[in-house]
Structure formats: C-alpha cells, structure tokens
Amino acid sequence: MTENAIEMENLTKKFGDFTAVDNISLDIKNNEIFGFLGPNGAGKSTTIRMLCTLSNPTSGSAKIADYDIMKDPAEVRKKIGLVAEKMIMYDTLTAAENLRFFGKLYAIPKQKLEDRIDELLELVNMQEWKHTQISKFSTGMKQRINVIRALLPEPEIIFMDEPTLGLDPQTTYSIRDITREINKSGVTVILTTHAMIEAEALSDRVAIIDHGKIAALDTPQNLKNLITKSDVSIFGAKITNLTPKLIEKINSLDVVAAVSQQDDHNLKISANGTDALNQIIDVIRHEGGNIASITNSNESTLEDVFLAVTGKEIRDQATEKAAPTPHHRDGQAPKSRIR
C-alpha cells in the first residue's frame, strides 16, 4: 500500500459543454484530515461523488486505497464510508434498528454487528438512546447516528459532507471531537464544509477548489501566512449604524479584497495598498456610517484566505466559467490568485 489514501490524476468531469471538475491532480495521505473547500458550484461535491464511485469521470483517473475508481468500484466501496449532507435514516426505527439495517447491507456477521453497534454508540455517547426511535431525536442526535452509520463497515477512508450544517454550537463541537476520534483510530477523513473555523480547527491540509480547479493547497497555517506576508491588510471596523448598503459600498472599493460581517456592528475587511484604510474610512463617512472603532491587524484567518483566493462575488450560477488557473500537486498555492 502506498503512503497515499487517495490519488487523483487529471480528474475531469464535464456536463455537456460545462466543465465541473477540471484536470485535478491531488494526493491525500493516509490518516490525514483533509479539508475540501470551495464556493457553491466550484466542483467539490462533484469531485467527492466521483471518488465515492457515484459518478464516473469524463477523463483522468483516481485511486482509493490503491483501487482504481473505474476498474475496481466494488473494492473502492469496501474501503470508504460516506456521511452525506442529507441524513440517511428511518424515523420509525430505533437507533440500533437503523444501524442494524445498514450493517446487514454490508453483510457484517450478526454478533460482530451487535458488538460494532455498541462500540459506535459509546463513541458518540448515545448508548442510553440505543432503543429509542429516531423520530424522537434532536437534529444533533440524528447526526451523531448518521456519522456512525458510515463507520459500521470499518472504512479506511470516510467522506464527511457538511457534517455540522444546521447544528447548534454544542453539537458542532461534539461532531468535531468525534471526527478527531475517528481520525485517531487510523481513518483518513475527507471533510467538505462551508465553516472555515471547522476546517481550520480540524484539517491537516486544506484544498480550496474554484471553477473546478485547485486554487490553493497547503496546511491552514501556511495558507494564512500567504495572506499575512502579502500586501493584504486585515481591518476590523465597528460601525454602530451598519447597513447592507454600507457593506456593499465598502465591498465595491477596488482596494477591498473581501468583507466579512461578524455581527450587527462589526466587519472584517481585507484590503490592498497603503491607502486602503483612508479609502475605507472615507466611504464609511460619506455613506453616513458612525465609526466606533477601527483596527489594523495582519492576523489572517482561513476565511480571509478563502475570500482572497475565490473572490468576493456571490456565485449565483453553477455553470459560471472562468479563465484557466494552474493547479498544484504538492501544496503550492498560485500566488497570483492572492492579491
């Protein structure tokens, strides 16, 4: 077995004239937690579907645990687990009955399955709810069962698609802890998420996919260093009468790379150039904004990297096309994309 859990070589998926995934070459190491990020319609879900043998590539190849996704799809499926964004469970069945049903689909021997169910329920602190109907569970409890369902066949690699979407903060932290425990047991984790804090907290490495290509790839800290060492400045602005129109005006400035609203009064603004702060203050005042405070800090976050790499425009069309961007195999992000 190689040191890589997943190997992709020029992996491509087209839908008619639209290229959803564009010649991705990427290796994911064994026992790595790998964050896979991208705007809506960027191609990350299509990539995951191909790796899980749910969709065939148009061209290129990929191997999962040394098995080719096209030549050996049945063997690939034996090696992977999938925590889909949509929960797959039956409300009228208990937690144990749901797990037992899916375990039988994997042809797990009866006694081994019962032992595995108890082991996994204990992992997510759900043993006392073993014989309770799923319909009586909170969303967070259901998601914990959804996660361990994918662990029943003891996969080497697990794909977790938005595992904390719509969950409260306490359950989110719980799922993160569970993810770490899964990884400590020797399982490679592929995490797709829109929660930058989650990706930064969990991932050994992160790939940002944009327009079907890998736009940035490295450890979270190295990616943040790209922003810190560049000419991008990070400003924090507290505006007592913050409005959507004012945010739009700030965002429209040429010097502004990205604007992130933190709460009802606070913005984080990434901007370029020595005159950026003056321009930001001028537009706030011109629009009648009341500045309570403004700070300058180069301590960037993964969200800053994401916005700098993918741009600040909202992606309303999944079929949007862009000029080709070079992809990188060994952790070097295209610096030209980070202004």
Coordinates of C-alpha atoms in Angstrom, one line a residue:
M1 CA 0.0 0.0 0.0
T2 CA 1.3 3.5 -0.9
E3 CA 1.5 6.4 1.6
N4 CA -1.5 7.9 -0.1
A5 CA -5.1 7.1 0.7
I6 CA -6.3 8.9 -2.4
E7 CA -4.5 9.7 -5.6
M8 CA -6.1 11.8 -8.4
E9 CA -4.5 12.4 -11.8
N10 CA -6.1 14.9 -14.2
L11 CA -9.5 14.0 -12.9
T12 CA -12.2 15.7 -15.0
K13 CA -16.0 15.8 -15.1
K14 CA -18.0 17.5 -17.8
F15 CA -21.7 18.1 -18.2
G16 CA -22.2 18.9 -21.8
D17 CA -20.0 21.9 -22.6
F18 CA -19.6 22.8 -18.9
T19 CA -16.5 21.5 -17.0
A20 CA -17.4 21.0 -13.4
V21 CA -14.0 19.4 -12.4
D22 CA -11.1 20.5 -14.5
N23 CA -8.0 18.2 -14.5
I24 CA -7.5 17.9 -10.8
S25 CA -4.3 16.2 -9.7
L26 CA -4.1 15.7 -5.9
D27 CA -2.7 13.2 -3.4
I28 CA -4.3 12.8 0.1
K29 CA -2.1 11.0 2.7
N30 CA -3.1 8.1 4.8
N31 CA -4.6 9.1 8.2
E32 CA -4.9 12.7 7.2
I33 CA -7.8 15.0 7.9
F34 CA -8.1 16.8 4.6
G35 CA -10.4 19.8 4.3
F36 CA -12.0 20.4 0.9
L37 CA -13.4 23.9 0.5
G38 CA -15.0 25.9 -2.3
P39 CA -17.8 28.3 -3.2
N40 CA -21.2 27.0 -4.4
G41 CA -20.8 25.3 -7.8
A42 CA -17.0 25.2 -7.5
G43 CA -16.8 21.4 -8.2
K44 CA -16.1 19.9 -4.7
S45 CA -19.3 17.9 -4.5
T46 CA -18.8 16.5 -8.0
T47 CA -15.3 15.5 -7.1
I48 CA -16.5 13.7 -4.0
R49 CA -19.2 11.9 -5.9
M50 CA -16.6 10.6 -8.4
L51 CA -14.3 9.5 -5.6
C52 CA -17.2 7.6 -4.0
T53 CA -18.0 5.9 -7.3
L54 CA -21.4 7.6 -7.5
S55 CA -20.4 9.3 -10.8
N56 CA -17.9 8.4 -13.5
P57 CA -15.2 10.9 -14.5
T58 CA -15.2 12.1 -18.1
S59 CA -11.4 11.7 -18.2
G60 CA -8.5 11.2 -15.8
S61 CA -8.2 8.7 -13.0
A62 CA -8.3 8.3 -9.3
K63 CA -7.3 5.6 -6.8
I64 CA -8.8 4.9 -3.4
A65 CA -6.6 2.8 -1.1
D66 CA -4.8 1.6 -4.3
Y67 CA -8.0 0.6 -6.1
D68 CA -9.0 2.4 -9.3
I69 CA -12.4 4.0 -9.1
M70 CA -13.3 2.9 -12.6
K71 CA -11.7 -0.5 -12.7
D72 CA -12.5 -1.7 -9.2
P73 CA -15.5 0.3 -7.9
A74 CA -16.7 -2.6 -5.7
E75 CA -13.4 -2.7 -3.9
V76 CA -13.4 1.0 -3.5
R77 CA -16.8 0.9 -1.8
K78 CA -15.4 -1.6 0.7
K79 CA -12.8 0.9 1.7
I80 CA -14.9 4.0 2.2
G81 CA -17.7 5.5 4.3
L82 CA -19.9 8.5 3.4
V83 CA -21.6 10.9 5.8
A84 CA -23.8 12.6 3.3
E85 CA -25.2 16.1 3.9
K86 CA -28.7 14.6 3.8
M87 CA -29.2 12.2 6.7
I88 CA -30.0 8.6 5.7
M89 CA -32.2 7.1 8.4
Y90 CA -35.7 5.7 9.1
D91 CA -37.6 7.7 11.7
T92 CA -39.8 4.8 12.8
L93 CA -36.8 2.6 13.7
T94 CA -34.7 2.9 16.8
A95 CA -31.1 3.9 16.7
A96 CA -30.0 0.2 17.0
E97 CA -32.5 -0.9 14.4
N98 CA -31.2 1.7 11.9
L99 CA -27.7 0.7 12.4
R100 CA -28.6 -3.0 12.3
F101 CA -30.4 -2.4 8.9
F102 CA -27.4 -0.7 7.3
G103 CA -25.0 -3.2 8.9
K104 CA -26.8 -6.1 7.2
L105 CA -26.5 -4.3 3.9
Y106 CA -22.7 -4.5 4.4
A107 CA -23.1 -8.2 5.2
I108 CA -21.5 -7.8 8.6
P109 CA -21.8 -11.0 10.7
K110 CA -24.6 -10.8 13.3
Q111 CA -22.6 -10.9 16.5
K112 CA -19.8 -8.7 15.1
L113 CA -22.5 -6.2 14.0
E114 CA -24.1 -6.1 17.5
D115 CA -20.7 -5.5 19.1
R116 CA -19.9 -2.8 16.5
I117 CA -23.2 -1.0 17.2
D118 CA -22.5 -0.9 20.9
E119 CA -18.9 0.3 20.3
L120 CA -20.1 3.1 18.0
L121 CA -23.0 4.2 20.2
E122 CA -20.5 4.5 23.0
L123 CA -18.2 6.6 20.8
V124 CA -20.9 9.2 20.3
N125 CA -22.3 9.0 23.8
M126 CA -25.6 7.6 22.6
Q127 CA -25.7 4.2 24.3
E128 CA -28.7 5.1 26.5
W129 CA -30.7 6.0 23.4
K130 CA -30.0 2.7 21.7
H131 CA -33.7 1.5 21.8
T132 CA -35.3 4.9 21.2
Q133 CA -37.0 5.8 17.9
I134 CA -35.0 8.2 15.7
S135 CA -38.1 10.4 15.3
K136 CA -37.7 11.4 19.0
F137 CA -34.1 12.6 18.5
S138 CA -32.9 16.2 18.1
T139 CA -31.1 17.1 14.8
G140 CA -27.8 16.8 16.6
M141 CA -28.6 13.3 17.9
K142 CA -29.7 12.2 14.5
Q143 CA -26.4 13.5 13.0
R144 CA -24.3 11.5 15.5
I145 CA -26.2 8.3 14.4
N146 CA -25.7 9.4 10.8
V147 CA -21.9 9.7 11.3
I148 CA -21.5 6.3 13.0
R149 CA -23.7 4.6 10.3
A150 CA -20.9 5.4 7.9
L151 CA -18.4 3.7 10.3
L152 CA -20.2 0.4 10.5
P153 CA -18.0 -1.4 7.9
E154 CA -14.8 -0.1 9.5
P155 CA -13.8 2.0 6.5
E156 CA -10.2 3.1 5.9
I157 CA -11.4 6.5 4.4
I158 CA -14.5 8.4 5.4
F159 CA -16.0 11.3 3.5
M160 CA -17.9 13.8 5.6
D161 CA -20.0 16.2 3.6
E162 CA -21.0 19.3 5.7
P163 CA -21.3 17.2 8.9
T164 CA -22.2 20.2 11.2
L165 CA -24.6 22.0 8.8
G166 CA -27.5 23.4 10.8
L167 CA -26.3 22.2 14.1
D168 CA -26.1 24.2 17.4
P169 CA -22.7 25.1 18.8
Q170 CA -22.6 22.4 21.4
T171 CA -23.4 19.6 18.9
T172 CA -20.9 21.2 16.4
Y173 CA -18.2 20.8 19.0
S174 CA -19.3 17.3 19.7
I175 CA -19.1 16.3 16.0
R176 CA -15.6 17.9 15.8
D177 CA -14.5 15.8 18.7
I178 CA -16.0 12.7 17.1
T179 CA -14.2 13.5 13.9
R180 CA -10.8 13.7 15.8
E181 CA -11.5 10.4 17.5
I182 CA -12.3 8.7 14.1
N183 CA -9.1 10.0 12.7
K184 CA -7.1 8.9 15.8
S185 CA -8.3 5.3 15.1
G186 CA -6.5 5.4 11.8
V187 CA -9.2 6.5 9.5
T188 CA -8.4 9.1 6.8
V189 CA -11.1 11.9 6.9
I190 CA -12.1 14.0 3.9
L191 CA -14.1 17.0 5.2
T192 CA -16.2 19.3 3.0
T193 CA -17.6 22.3 4.8
H194 CA -18.5 25.9 4.5
A195 CA -17.5 26.5 8.1
M196 CA -14.0 28.0 7.9
I197 CA -13.5 27.7 11.7
E198 CA -14.2 24.0 11.4
A199 CA -11.9 23.4 8.5
E200 CA -9.1 25.3 10.3
A201 CA -9.6 23.5 13.6
L202 CA -9.6 20.0 12.1
S203 CA -7.7 19.9 8.9
D204 CA -4.0 18.8 8.5
R205 CA -4.2 20.3 5.0
V206 CA -6.8 22.2 3.0
A207 CA -7.6 22.4 -0.7
I208 CA -9.7 25.3 -2.0
I209 CA -11.3 24.4 -5.3
D210 CA -12.6 27.2 -7.5
H211 CA -14.1 26.9 -11.0
G212 CA -13.3 23.2 -11.0
K213 CA -9.5 23.7 -10.2
I214 CA -7.4 23.6 -7.1
A215 CA -6.7 27.2 -6.4
A216 CA -4.8 26.8 -3.1
L217 CA -3.4 23.8 -1.3
D218 CA -1.4 23.6 1.9
T219 CA -1.7 23.5 5.7
P220 CA -4.1 26.0 7.2
Q221 CA -1.2 27.9 8.8
N222 CA 0.8 28.1 5.6
L223 CA -2.2 29.3 3.7
K224 CA -2.8 32.0 6.3
N225 CA 0.8 33.0 6.0
L226 CA 0.3 33.7 2.3
I227 CA -2.1 36.4 3.3
T228 CA -0.1 37.7 6.2
K229 CA 3.1 38.0 4.1
S230 CA 1.3 39.6 1.2
D231 CA 0.3 43.2 0.8
V232 CA -3.2 42.4 2.1
S233 CA -4.1 44.2 5.4
I234 CA -6.8 43.0 7.7
F235 CA -9.0 45.7 9.3
G236 CA -11.6 45.4 12.0
A237 CA -14.3 48.1 11.8
K238 CA -17.1 48.6 14.4
I239 CA -19.9 50.7 12.9
T240 CA -22.8 51.5 15.1
N241 CA -25.3 52.0 12.3
L242 CA -24.1 49.3 10.0
T243 CA -26.4 48.6 7.0
P244 CA -26.3 46.2 4.0
K245 CA -25.9 49.3 1.7
L246 CA -22.8 50.4 3.6
I247 CA -21.3 46.9 3.4
E248 CA -22.0 46.9 -0.3
K249 CA -20.3 50.3 -0.7
I250 CA -17.2 49.2 1.2
N251 CA -17.1 45.9 -0.8
S252 CA -17.2 47.9 -4.1
L253 CA -13.9 49.6 -3.4
D254 CA -11.1 48.4 -5.8
V255 CA -8.7 48.2 -2.8
V256 CA -11.0 45.8 -0.9
A257 CA -10.4 42.1 -1.4
A258 CA -13.1 40.8 0.9
V259 CA -15.6 41.9 3.5
S260 CA -17.0 39.6 6.3
Q261 CA -19.7 40.7 8.6
Q262 CA -19.0 39.4 12.2
D263 CA -22.2 40.6 13.9
D264 CA -24.7 43.6 13.8
H265 CA -21.9 46.2 14.2
N266 CA -18.5 44.6 13.3
L267 CA -16.8 44.0 9.9
K268 CA -13.6 42.3 9.0
I269 CA -12.2 43.9 5.8
S270 CA -9.3 42.5 3.7
A271 CA -7.7 45.3 1.6
N272 CA -4.7 46.0 -0.6
G273 CA -2.4 49.0 -0.8
T274 CA -1.1 51.7 1.6
D275 CA -4.1 54.0 1.0
A276 CA -6.7 51.3 1.7
L277 CA -7.5 52.4 5.2
N278 CA -8.1 56.0 4.2
Q279 CA -10.4 54.9 1.4
I280 CA -12.4 52.7 3.7
I281 CA -12.8 55.4 6.3
D282 CA -13.8 57.9 3.5
V283 CA -16.6 55.7 2.1
I284 CA -18.0 54.9 5.6
R285 CA -18.2 58.6 6.4
H286 CA -19.6 59.5 3.0
E287 CA -22.4 57.0 3.5
G288 CA -23.2 58.3 7.0
G289 CA -21.6 55.5 8.9
N290 CA -20.7 56.0 12.5
I291 CA -17.3 54.5 13.2
A292 CA -17.0 53.4 16.9
S293 CA -13.5 51.9 16.3
I294 CA -11.2 50.6 13.6
T295 CA -8.2 48.4 14.0
N296 CA -5.4 47.1 11.7
S297 CA -4.2 43.5 12.2
N298 CA -2.4 41.2 9.9
E299 CA -3.6 38.1 11.8
S300 CA -5.5 36.4 9.0
T301 CA -7.9 33.5 9.1
L302 CA -8.7 30.7 6.7
E303 CA -11.8 32.7 5.8
D304 CA -9.5 35.5 4.7
V305 CA -7.6 33.1 2.5
F306 CA -10.8 31.6 1.1
L307 CA -12.2 35.0 0.1
A308 CA -8.8 36.2 -1.3
V309 CA -8.5 33.1 -3.4
T310 CA -12.0 32.7 -4.7
G311 CA -13.1 36.4 -4.8
K312 CA -15.9 38.2 -3.1
E313 CA -18.6 37.9 -5.7
I314 CA -21.7 35.7 -4.9
R315 CA -21.9 32.6 -7.1
D316 CA -25.4 32.6 -8.4
Q317 CA -24.7 30.3 -11.4
A318 CA -23.2 26.9 -11.0
T319 CA -22.3 26.9 -14.7
E320 CA -20.2 30.0 -14.5
K321 CA -16.9 29.7 -16.4
A322 CA -13.6 31.4 -15.8
A323 CA -10.1 31.5 -17.3
P324 CA -7.9 28.5 -16.6
T325 CA -5.9 28.6 -13.3
P326 CA -2.8 26.4 -12.8
H327 CA -3.4 23.5 -10.4
H328 CA -0.7 22.4 -7.9
R329 CA 0.0 19.0 -6.6
D330 CA 2.3 19.4 -3.7
G331 CA 1.0 22.2 -1.6
Q332 CA 1.9 25.4 -3.5
A333 CA -0.9 27.9 -3.9
P334 CA -1.0 30.0 -7.0
K335 CA 0.2 33.3 -5.6
S336 CA -1.3 35.3 -8.4
R337 CA -4.7 34.5 -7.1
I338 CA -4.0 36.0 -3.7
R339 CA -3.8 39.7 -4.2

